[in-house]
XYZ file of C-alpha atoms in Angstrom:
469
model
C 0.000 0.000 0.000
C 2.350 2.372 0.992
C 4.472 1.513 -2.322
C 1.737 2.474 -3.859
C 1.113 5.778 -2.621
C 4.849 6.197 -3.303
C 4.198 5.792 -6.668
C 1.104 7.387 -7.309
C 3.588 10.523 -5.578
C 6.250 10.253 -7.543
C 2.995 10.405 -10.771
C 2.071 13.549 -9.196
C 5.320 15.739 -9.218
C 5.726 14.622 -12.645
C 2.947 15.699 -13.856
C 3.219 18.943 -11.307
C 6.855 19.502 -13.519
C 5.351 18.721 -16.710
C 2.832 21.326 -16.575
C 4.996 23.352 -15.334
C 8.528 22.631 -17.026
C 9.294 26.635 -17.973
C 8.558 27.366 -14.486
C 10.343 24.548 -12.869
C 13.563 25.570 -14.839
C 13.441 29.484 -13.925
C 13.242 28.874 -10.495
C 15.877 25.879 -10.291
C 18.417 28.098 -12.687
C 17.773 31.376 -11.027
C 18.489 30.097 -7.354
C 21.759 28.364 -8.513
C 22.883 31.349 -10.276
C 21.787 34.098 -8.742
C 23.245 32.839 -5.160
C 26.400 32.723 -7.831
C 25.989 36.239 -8.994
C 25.644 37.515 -5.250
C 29.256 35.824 -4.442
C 31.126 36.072 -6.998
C 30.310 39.730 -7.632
C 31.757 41.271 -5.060
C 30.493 44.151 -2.974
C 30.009 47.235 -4.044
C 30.565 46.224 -8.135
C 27.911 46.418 -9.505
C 27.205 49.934 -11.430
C 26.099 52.513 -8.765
C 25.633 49.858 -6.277
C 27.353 52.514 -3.092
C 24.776 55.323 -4.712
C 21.601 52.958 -3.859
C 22.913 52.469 -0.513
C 22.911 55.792 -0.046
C 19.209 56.217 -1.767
C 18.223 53.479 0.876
C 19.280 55.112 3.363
C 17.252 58.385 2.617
C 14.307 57.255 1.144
C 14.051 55.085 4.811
C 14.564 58.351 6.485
C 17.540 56.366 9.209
C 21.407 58.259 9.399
C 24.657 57.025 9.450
C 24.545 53.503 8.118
C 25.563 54.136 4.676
C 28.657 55.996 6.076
C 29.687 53.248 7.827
C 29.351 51.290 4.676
C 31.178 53.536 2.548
C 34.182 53.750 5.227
C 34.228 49.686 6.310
C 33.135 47.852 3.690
C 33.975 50.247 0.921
C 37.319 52.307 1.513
C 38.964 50.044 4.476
C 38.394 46.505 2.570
C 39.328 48.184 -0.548
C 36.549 47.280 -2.073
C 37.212 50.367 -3.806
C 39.815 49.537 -5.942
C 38.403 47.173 -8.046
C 36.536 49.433 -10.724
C 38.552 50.090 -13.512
C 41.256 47.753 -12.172
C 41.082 44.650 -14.562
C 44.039 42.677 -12.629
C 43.185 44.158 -8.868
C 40.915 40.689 -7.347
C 38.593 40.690 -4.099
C 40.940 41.482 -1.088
C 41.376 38.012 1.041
C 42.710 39.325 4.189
C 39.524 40.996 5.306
C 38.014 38.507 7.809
C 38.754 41.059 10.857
C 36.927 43.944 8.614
C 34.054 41.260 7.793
C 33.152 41.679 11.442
C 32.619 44.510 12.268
C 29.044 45.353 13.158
C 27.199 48.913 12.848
C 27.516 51.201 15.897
C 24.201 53.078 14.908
C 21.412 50.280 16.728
C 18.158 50.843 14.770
C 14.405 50.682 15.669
C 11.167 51.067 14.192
C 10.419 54.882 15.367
C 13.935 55.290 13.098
C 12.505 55.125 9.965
C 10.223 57.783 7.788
C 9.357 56.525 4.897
C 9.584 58.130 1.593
C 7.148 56.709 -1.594
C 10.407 56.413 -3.763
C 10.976 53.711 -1.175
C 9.334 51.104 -3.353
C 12.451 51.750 -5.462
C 14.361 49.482 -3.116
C 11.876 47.651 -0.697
C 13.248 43.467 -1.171
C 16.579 45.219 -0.557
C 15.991 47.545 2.194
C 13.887 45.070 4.184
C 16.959 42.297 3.979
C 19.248 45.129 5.102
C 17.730 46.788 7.987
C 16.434 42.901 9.312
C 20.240 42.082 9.324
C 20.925 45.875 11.155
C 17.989 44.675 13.899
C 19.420 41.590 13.990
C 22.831 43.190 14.603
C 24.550 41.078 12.186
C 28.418 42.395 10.740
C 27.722 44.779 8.080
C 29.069 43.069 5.283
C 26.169 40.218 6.221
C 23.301 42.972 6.069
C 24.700 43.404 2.295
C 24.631 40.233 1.727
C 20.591 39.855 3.175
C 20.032 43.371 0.923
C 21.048 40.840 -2.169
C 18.978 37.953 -1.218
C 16.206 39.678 -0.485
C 16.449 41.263 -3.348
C 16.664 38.020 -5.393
C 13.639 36.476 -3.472
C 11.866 38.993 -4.635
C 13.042 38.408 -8.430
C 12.119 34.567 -8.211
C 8.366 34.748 -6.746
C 7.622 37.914 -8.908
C 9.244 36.643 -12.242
C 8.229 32.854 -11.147
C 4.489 34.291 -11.164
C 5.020 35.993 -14.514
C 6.230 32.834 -15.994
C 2.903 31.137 -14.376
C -0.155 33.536 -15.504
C 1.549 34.334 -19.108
C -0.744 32.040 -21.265
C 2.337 32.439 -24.051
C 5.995 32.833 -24.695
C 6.930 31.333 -20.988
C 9.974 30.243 -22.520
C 10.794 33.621 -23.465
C 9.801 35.246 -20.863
C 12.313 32.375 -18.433
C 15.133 33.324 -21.117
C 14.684 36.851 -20.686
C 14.841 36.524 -16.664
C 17.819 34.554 -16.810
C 19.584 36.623 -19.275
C 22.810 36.985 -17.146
C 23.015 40.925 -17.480
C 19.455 40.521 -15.843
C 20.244 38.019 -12.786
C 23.275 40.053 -11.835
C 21.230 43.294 -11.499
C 18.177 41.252 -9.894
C 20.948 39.396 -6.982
C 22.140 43.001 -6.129
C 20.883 46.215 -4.640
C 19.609 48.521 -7.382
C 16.168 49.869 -8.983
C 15.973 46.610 -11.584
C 15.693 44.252 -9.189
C 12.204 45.635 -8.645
C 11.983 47.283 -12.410
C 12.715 44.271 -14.309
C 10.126 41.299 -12.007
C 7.373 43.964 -12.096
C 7.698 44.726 -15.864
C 7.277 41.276 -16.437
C 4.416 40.417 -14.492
C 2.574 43.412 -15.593
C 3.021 42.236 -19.097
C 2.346 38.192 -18.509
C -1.101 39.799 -16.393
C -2.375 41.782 -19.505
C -1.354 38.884 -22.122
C -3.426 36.972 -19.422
C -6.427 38.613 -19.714
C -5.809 38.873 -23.788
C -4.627 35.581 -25.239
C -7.322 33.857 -22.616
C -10.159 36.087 -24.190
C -11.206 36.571 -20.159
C -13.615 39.962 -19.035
C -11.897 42.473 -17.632
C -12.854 43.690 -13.984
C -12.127 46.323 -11.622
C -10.155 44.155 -10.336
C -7.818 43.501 -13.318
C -7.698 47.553 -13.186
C -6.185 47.981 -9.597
C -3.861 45.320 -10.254
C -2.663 46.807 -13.626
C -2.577 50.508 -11.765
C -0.927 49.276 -8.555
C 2.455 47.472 -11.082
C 2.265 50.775 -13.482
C 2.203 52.776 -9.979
C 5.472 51.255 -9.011
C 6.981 51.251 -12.495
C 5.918 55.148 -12.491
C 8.201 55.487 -9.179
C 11.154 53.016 -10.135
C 11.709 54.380 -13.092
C 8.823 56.203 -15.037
C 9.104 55.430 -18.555
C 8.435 52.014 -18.319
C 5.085 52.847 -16.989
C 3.887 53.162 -19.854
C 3.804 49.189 -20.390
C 0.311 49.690 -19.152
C -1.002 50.807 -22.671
C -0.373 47.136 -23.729
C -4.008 46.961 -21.656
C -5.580 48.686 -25.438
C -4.747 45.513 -27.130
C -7.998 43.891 -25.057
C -11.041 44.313 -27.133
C -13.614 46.831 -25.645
C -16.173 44.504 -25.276
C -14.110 42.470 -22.877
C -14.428 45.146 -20.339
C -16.889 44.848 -17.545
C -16.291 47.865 -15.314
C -19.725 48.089 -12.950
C -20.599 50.604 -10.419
C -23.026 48.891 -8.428
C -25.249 46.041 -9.942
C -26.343 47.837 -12.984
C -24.125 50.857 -14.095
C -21.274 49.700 -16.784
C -18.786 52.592 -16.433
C -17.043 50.637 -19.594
C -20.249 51.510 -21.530
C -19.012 55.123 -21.002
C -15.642 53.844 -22.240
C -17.196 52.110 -25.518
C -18.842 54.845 -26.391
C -16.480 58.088 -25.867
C -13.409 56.254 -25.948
C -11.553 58.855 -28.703
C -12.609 62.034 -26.319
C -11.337 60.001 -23.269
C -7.915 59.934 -25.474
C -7.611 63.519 -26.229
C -8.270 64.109 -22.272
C -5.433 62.073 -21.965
C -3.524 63.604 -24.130
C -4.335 66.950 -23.025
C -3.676 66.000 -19.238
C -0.493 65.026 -20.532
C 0.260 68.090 -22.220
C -0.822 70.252 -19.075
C 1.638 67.674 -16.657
C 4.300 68.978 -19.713
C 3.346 72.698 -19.196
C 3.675 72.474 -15.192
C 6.926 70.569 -14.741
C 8.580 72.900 -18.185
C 11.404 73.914 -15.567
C 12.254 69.963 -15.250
C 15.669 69.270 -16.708
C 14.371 66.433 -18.483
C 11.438 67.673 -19.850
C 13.144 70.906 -21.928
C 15.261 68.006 -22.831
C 12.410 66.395 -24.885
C 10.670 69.813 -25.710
C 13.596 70.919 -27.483
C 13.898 67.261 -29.377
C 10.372 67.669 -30.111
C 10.893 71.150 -31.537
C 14.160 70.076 -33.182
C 12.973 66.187 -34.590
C 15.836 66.253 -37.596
C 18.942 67.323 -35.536
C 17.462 64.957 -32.020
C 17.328 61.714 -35.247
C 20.960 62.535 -36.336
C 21.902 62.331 -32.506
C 20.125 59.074 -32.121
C 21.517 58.106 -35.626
C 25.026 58.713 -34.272
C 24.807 57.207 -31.347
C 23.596 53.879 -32.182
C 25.996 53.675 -34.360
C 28.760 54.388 -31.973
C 27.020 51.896 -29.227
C 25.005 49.642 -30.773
C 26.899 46.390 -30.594
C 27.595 47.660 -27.048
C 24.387 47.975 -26.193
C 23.640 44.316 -27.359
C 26.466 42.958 -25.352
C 25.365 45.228 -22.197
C 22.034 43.489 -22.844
C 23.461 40.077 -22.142
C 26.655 40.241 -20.580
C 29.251 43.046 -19.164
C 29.509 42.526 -15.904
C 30.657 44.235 -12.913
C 31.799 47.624 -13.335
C 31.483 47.130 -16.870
C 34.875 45.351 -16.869
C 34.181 41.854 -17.681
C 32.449 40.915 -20.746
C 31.420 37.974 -22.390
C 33.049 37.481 -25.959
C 31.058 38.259 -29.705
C 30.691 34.287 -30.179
C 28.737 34.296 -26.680
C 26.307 37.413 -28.050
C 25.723 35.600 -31.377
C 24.780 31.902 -29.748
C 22.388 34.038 -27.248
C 20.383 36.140 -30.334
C 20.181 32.468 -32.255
C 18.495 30.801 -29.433
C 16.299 33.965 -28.754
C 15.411 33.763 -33.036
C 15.103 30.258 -32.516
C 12.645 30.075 -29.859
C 10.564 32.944 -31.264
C 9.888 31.646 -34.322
C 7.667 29.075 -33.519
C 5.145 28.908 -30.241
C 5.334 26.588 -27.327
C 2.068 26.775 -25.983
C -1.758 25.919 -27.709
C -3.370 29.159 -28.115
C -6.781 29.819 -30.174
C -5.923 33.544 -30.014
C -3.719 35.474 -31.753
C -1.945 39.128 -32.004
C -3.722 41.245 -34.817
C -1.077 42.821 -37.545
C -2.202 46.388 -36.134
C -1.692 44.981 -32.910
C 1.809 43.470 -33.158
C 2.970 47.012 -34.479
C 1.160 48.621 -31.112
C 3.043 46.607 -29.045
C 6.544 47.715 -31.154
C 5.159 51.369 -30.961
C 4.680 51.203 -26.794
C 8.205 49.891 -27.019
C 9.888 52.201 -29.205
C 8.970 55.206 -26.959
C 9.674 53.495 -23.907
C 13.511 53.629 -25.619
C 13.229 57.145 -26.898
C 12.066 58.576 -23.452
C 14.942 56.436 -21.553
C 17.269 58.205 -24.661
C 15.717 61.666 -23.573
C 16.184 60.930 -19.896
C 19.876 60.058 -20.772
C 20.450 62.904 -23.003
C 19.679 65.139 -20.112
C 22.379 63.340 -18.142
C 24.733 63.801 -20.813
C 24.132 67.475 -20.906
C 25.225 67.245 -16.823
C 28.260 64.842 -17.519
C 29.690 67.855 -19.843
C 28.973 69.942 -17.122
C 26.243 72.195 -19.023
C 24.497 74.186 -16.819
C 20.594 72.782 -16.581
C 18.797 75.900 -14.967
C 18.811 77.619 -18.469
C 15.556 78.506 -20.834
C 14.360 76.173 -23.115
C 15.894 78.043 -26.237
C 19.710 77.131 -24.586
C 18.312 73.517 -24.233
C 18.101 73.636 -28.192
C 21.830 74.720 -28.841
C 22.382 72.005 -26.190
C 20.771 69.314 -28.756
C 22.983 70.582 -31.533
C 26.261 70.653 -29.616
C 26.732 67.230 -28.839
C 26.943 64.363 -31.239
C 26.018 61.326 -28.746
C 24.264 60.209 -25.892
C 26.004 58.564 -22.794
C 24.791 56.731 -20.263
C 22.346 54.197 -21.803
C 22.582 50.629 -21.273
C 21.740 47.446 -23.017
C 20.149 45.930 -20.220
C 17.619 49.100 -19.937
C 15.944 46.968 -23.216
C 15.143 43.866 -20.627
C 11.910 45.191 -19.247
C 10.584 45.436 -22.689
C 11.752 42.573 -24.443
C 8.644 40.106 -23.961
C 6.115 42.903 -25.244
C 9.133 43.107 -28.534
C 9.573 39.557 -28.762
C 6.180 38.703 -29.039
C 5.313 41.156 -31.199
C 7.298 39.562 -34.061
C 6.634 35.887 -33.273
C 5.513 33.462 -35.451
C 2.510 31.979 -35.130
C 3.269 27.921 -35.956
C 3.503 25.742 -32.860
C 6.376 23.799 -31.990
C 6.474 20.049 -32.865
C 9.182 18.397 -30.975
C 8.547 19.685 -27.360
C 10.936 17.470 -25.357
C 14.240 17.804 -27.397
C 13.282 22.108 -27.524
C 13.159 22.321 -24.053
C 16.100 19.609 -23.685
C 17.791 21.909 -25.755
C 17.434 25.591 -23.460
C 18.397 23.154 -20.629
C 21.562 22.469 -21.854
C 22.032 26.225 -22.965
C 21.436 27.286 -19.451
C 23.693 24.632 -18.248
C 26.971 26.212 -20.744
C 26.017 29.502 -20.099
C 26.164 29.635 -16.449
C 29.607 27.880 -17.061
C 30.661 30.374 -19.438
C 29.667 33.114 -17.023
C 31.010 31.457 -13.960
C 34.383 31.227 -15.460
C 34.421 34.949 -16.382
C 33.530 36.043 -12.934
C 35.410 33.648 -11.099
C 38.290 34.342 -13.280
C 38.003 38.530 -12.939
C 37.601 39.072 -9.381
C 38.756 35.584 -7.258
């Protein structure tokens, strides 16, 4: 009997794994490798990682523990001379220094909390537990990154679940290894990235599935583009994806009668030019905003803003592409051109044909909405970087719009942007040019990604391991 029940077990988990085989391999992969990314990227290497720190620290409203960071962890383990330093490797004669605890104790009535905080909550909360807990600071940092990849697993691994299509893309994209060194350390994409992705599995959810759409569905949609808006605002606008659902599948009542969505059927092109006016008016009131003369002038100046953006793609984009994948650190270990190529043939590969049985499919007009969401998402993050570029040359930013201009025409690229900024968008791009034929041989495709993700994460490994131990 009890053999029996053993084996009718054992009949369960498979099938539990064979339903869920793209979910099964995210979370196995992204445990295994993102503990990896946390060690063998050492503190403080990963872009900017000292400046969130010190945005923790403010947006939580508590003093003096990023100081302590900065001098202990930072300066004293020399920590700090590893950017730029291709042959410097983690110092191994800091177990003294590993230590040493925070003299600041912390408590609850410490902290005032800021709304920007949702920038860095999985982070913050493994950090300050480990402060409570009053664990050796270079432990809290180590908490900060695996909170920080919790929170990337059960976010993406719920993505990956409700998408009704392209979960193999969407577990590709997630453990892209540009993307699971960002989402195992303390920075805005380890909360940009997971929520990007779940807000765009929810609305393909309610699409490909052909299901009515509810208050409900609302909130939840508001509550991710909410915390998009505050991470990092362009990528907000993901939300619009939410046009793609037929009009009739909306079911928005007020009471037991009322159909506000009725409303919405009927005056849906005057709703738009609200919308569009609203957004004009949030333009008008914030025109002193570095970053909005920035795209006011490229508005006003369209030919001269194209040749910028001409320029500097073709300066940075192979860059970009290998940012998107693989340059690690403080962007001084890369993975080689072969390595970029194999990655863009499995992504063409798995595109090209679907995994899952859909009856549903993606409109022409609404493949090229998708690509048109996308393609301003890039061109405001281009904006938002071309303001920072006019700051890196030191160009004063308190200046009228008509300066702002002769700004545009003075410089000849844009710095700043990074390949991995594409990540939160690449489901909503991938899918938008998929084919439409489903995939025959199921076990040797997937048999084939797992032995990708095996290579790669050996390919990585050895970089990293190689670079900084």
């Amino acid at each position: 009997m009890e053999l029996e029940n053993i084996k009718l077990l054992i009949e369960k988990i498979k099938k539990i794994i064979t339903n869920n085989i793209f979910l099964v391999i995210f979370i196995i992969f992204s445990i295994i490798e993102g503990m990896f990314f946390s060690y063998a990227v050492p503190f403080g290497q990963v872009p900017d990682e000292m400046t969130h720190y010190r945005f923790i620290e403010n947006e939580f409203g508590t003093d003096g523990f990023y100081s302590e960071i900065e001098s202990v962890l930072w300066i004293d383990a020399g920590y700090d001379q590893l950017p730029g330093n291709s042959e410097e490797k983690v110092p191994n004669d800091n177990d003294n220094i590993n230590n040493i605890r925070f003299h600041n104790k912390l408590k609850i009535s410490d902290f005032n909390l800021k709304i920007t905080c949702l920038r860095h909550v999985p982070a913050a909360l493994g950090f300050y537990l480990g402060v409570i807990l009053n664990l050796p600071i270079m432990t809290c940092t180590r908490m900060a990154e695996l909170f920080s990849l919790v929170f990337f697993i059960v976010i993406g691994g719920l993505a990956i679940k409700i998408t009704p299509i392209k979960k193999d893309i969407f577990v590709f994209c997630l453990l892209l290894p540009m993307c699971l060194q960002q989402c195992a350390s303390v920075n805005y994409d380890a909360v940009l990235i997971p929520c990007s992705f779940l807000l765009t599995a929810y609305v393909f959810n309610l699409f490909y599935n052909n299901k009515e759409v509810f208050w409900k569905d609302i909130i939840i949609i508001a509550v991710l583009s909410f915390v998009l808006f505050i991470v990092k605002l362009p990528y907000a606008l993901i939300c619009l994806i939410i046009c793609i659902i037929p009009l009739t599948n909306y079911k928005l009542y007020i009471g037991k009668k009322f159909d506000f969505s009725i409303i919405v059927k009927k005056f849906w092109p005057l709703i738009c030019i609200v919308i569009m006016l609203l957004g004009v008016l949030y333009v008008y009131t914030h025109r002193s905003n570095p970053e909005i003369k920035t795209m006011v002038s490229d508005f006003l100046n369209i030919p001269v803003f194209l040749k910028l953006l001409r320029n500097t793609y073709e300066s940075f984009a192979y860059y970009h592409l290998k940012q998107l994948v693989g340059i690690f650190g403080w962007l001084d270990s890369e993975v080689g051109s072969l390595y970029v190529i194999i990655v863009f043939c499995m992504l063409t590969f798995m595109n090209i044909e679907k995994y899952e049985e859909v009856e549903k499919e993606l409109k022409v007009h609404q493949r090229l909405f998708l690509l048109l969401i996308a393609g301003i998402i890039v061109l405001l993050i281009e904006m938002a970087m071309q303001s920072y570029t006019y700051e890196y040359w030191q160009m004063d930013r308190n200046v009228s719009l008509e300066t702002y201009c002769d700004y545009l025409s003075s410089i000849t690229i844009i710095l700043g942007v990074q390949g991995r900024y594409w990540i939160p968008i690449l489901p909503m791009i991938l899918l938008s040019v998929s084919g439409i034929n489903e995939r025959k041989n199921k076990i040797v495709y997937i048999s084939i990604q797992i032995i990708y993700y095996i290579l790669s994460f050996i390919y990585v490994a050895g970089i990293l391991l190689n670079r900084y131990w």
